Short mmCIF file of C-alpha atoms in Angstrom, two decimals:
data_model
loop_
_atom_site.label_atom_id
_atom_site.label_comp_id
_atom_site.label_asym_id
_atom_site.label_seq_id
_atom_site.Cartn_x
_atom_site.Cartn_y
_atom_site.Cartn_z
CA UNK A 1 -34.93 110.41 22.66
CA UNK A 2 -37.32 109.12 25.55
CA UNK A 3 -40.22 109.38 23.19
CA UNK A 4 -38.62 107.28 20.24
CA UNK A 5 -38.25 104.71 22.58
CA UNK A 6 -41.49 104.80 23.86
CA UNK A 7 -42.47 104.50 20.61
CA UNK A 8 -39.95 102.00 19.45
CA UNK A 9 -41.44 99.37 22.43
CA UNK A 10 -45.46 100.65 21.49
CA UNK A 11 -44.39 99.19 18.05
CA UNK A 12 -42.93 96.42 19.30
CA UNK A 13 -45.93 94.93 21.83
CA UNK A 14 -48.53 96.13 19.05
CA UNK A 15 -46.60 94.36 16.49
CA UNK A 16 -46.28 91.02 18.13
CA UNK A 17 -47.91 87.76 17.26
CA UNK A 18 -50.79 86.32 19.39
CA UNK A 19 -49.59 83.29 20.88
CA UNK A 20 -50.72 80.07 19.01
CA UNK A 21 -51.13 78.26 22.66
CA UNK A 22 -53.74 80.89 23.22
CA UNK A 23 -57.92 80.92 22.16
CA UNK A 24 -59.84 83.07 20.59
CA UNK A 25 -62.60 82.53 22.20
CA UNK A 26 -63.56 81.15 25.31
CA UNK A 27 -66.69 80.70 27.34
CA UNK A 28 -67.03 79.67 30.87
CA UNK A 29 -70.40 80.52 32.20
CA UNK A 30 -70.28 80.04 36.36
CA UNK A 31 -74.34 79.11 36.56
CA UNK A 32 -74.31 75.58 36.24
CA UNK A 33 -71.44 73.81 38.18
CA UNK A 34 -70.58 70.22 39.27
CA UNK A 35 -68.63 68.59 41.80
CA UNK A 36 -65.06 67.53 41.93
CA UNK A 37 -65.42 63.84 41.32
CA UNK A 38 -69.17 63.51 40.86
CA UNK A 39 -70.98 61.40 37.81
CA UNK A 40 -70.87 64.38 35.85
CA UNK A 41 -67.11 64.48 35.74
CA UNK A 42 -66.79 60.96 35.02
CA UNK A 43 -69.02 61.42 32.42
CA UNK A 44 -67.26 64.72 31.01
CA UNK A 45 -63.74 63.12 31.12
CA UNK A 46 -64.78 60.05 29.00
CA UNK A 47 -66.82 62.27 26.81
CA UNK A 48 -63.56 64.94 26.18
CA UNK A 49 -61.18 62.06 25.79
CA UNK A 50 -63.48 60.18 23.11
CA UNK A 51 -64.64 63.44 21.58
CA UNK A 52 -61.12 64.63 20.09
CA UNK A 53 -60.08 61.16 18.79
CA UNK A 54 -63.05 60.62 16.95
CA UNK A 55 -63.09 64.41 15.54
CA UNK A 56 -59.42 63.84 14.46
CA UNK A 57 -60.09 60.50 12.44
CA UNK A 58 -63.19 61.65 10.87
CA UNK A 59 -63.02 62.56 7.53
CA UNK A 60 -65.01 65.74 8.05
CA UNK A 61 -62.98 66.87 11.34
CA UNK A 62 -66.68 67.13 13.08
CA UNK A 63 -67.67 65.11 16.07
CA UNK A 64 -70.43 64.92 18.71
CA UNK A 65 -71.03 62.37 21.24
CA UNK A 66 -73.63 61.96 24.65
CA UNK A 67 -72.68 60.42 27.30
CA UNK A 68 -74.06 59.23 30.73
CA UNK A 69 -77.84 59.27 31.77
CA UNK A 70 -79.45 62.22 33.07
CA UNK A 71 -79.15 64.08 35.50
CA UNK A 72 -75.37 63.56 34.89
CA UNK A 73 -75.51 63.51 31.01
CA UNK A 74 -73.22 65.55 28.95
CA UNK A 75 -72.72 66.41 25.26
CA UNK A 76 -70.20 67.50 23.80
CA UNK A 77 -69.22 69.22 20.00
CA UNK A 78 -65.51 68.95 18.56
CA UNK A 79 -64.99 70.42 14.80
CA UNK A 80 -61.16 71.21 13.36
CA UNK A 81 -60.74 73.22 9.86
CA UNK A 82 -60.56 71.30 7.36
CA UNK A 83 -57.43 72.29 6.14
CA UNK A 84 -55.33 70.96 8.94
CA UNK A 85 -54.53 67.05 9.44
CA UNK A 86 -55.80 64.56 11.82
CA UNK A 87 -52.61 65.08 14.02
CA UNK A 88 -52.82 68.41 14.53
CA UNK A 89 -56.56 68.72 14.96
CA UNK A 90 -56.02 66.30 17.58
CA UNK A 91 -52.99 68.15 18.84
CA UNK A 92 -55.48 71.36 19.07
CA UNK A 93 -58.45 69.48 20.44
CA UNK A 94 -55.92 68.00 23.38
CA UNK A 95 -55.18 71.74 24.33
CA UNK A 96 -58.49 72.85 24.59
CA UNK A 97 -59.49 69.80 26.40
CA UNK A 98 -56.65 71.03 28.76
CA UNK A 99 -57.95 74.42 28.61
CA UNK A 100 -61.75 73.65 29.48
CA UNK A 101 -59.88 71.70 32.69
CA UNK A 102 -57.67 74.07 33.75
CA UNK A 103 -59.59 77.38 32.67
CA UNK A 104 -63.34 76.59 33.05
CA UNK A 105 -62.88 73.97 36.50
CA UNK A 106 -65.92 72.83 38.18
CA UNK A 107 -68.44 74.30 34.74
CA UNK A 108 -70.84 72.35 33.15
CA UNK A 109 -70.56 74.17 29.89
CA UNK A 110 -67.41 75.45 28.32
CA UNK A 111 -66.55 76.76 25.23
CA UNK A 112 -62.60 76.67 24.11
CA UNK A 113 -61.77 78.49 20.14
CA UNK A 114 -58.32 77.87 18.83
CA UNK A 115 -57.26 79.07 15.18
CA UNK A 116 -57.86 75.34 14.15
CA UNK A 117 -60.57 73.98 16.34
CA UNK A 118 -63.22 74.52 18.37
CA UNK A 119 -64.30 72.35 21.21
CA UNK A 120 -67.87 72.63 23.23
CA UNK A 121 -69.02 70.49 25.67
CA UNK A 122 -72.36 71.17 27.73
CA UNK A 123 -75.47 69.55 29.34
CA UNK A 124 -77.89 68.22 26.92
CA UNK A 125 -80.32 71.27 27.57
CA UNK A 126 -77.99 74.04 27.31
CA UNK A 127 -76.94 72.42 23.87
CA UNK A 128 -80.25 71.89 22.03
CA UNK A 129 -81.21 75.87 22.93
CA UNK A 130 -77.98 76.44 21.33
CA UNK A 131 -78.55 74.49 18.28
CA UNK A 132 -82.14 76.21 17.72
CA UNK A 133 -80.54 79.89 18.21
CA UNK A 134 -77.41 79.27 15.93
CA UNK A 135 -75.10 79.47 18.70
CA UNK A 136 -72.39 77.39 16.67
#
């Protein structure tokens, strides 16, 4: 009886749906930080708050956007599927916003990969080395 219902629960946790709040993918690497209320952020808050509107309204569901001067200059990449509307790829591009804050704090490059969207926002070196090797 003990082992049916050891079974029975194996089924159930194997079974279950991945949660839709949670990403397939994400990438924090810890080598290149900022600080807490330096240019940088500034500039990373404007560019994440800018970045998923426009994504959302365009046609295509594809943004990128620059912003700030260098040193503090960041880019940033925002794509949805193209299947899904403008509300919820901005719905999905608020949560990984979210999710770069809360998950990949203090990072100058962070990855986030929901079902619908994906959202990328680095320095402009880190992001032209991964345009040249395919890295998105």
């Amino acid at each position: 009886m003990s082992s049916l219902l050891v079974f029975l629960l194996c089924s159930l946790i194997l079974t279950a749906p991945a949660n839709a709040d949670d990403p397939f993918y994400t990438d924090c690497p810890s080598n290149m930080n900022y600080m807490r209320g330096s240019a940088f952020q500034a500039n990373l808050n404007a560019l994440l708050s800018s970045l998923t509107s426009a994504a959302a309204a365009a046609s295509s569901r594809f943004a990128e956007k620059v912003t700030g001067a260098a040193p503090d200059q960041t880019y940033g990449l925002a794509q949805c599927r193209a299947d899904i509307n403008a509300s919820d790829c901005r719905a999905c591009l608020d949560a990984s916003a979210r999710g770069v804050a809360t998950w990949c704090p203090g990072q100058k490059s962070a990855t986030y990969i929901y079902d619908s969207c994906l959202l990328r926002h680095s320095t402009p070196t880190r992001a032209s080395s991964a345009k040249t090797t395919g890295w998105w």
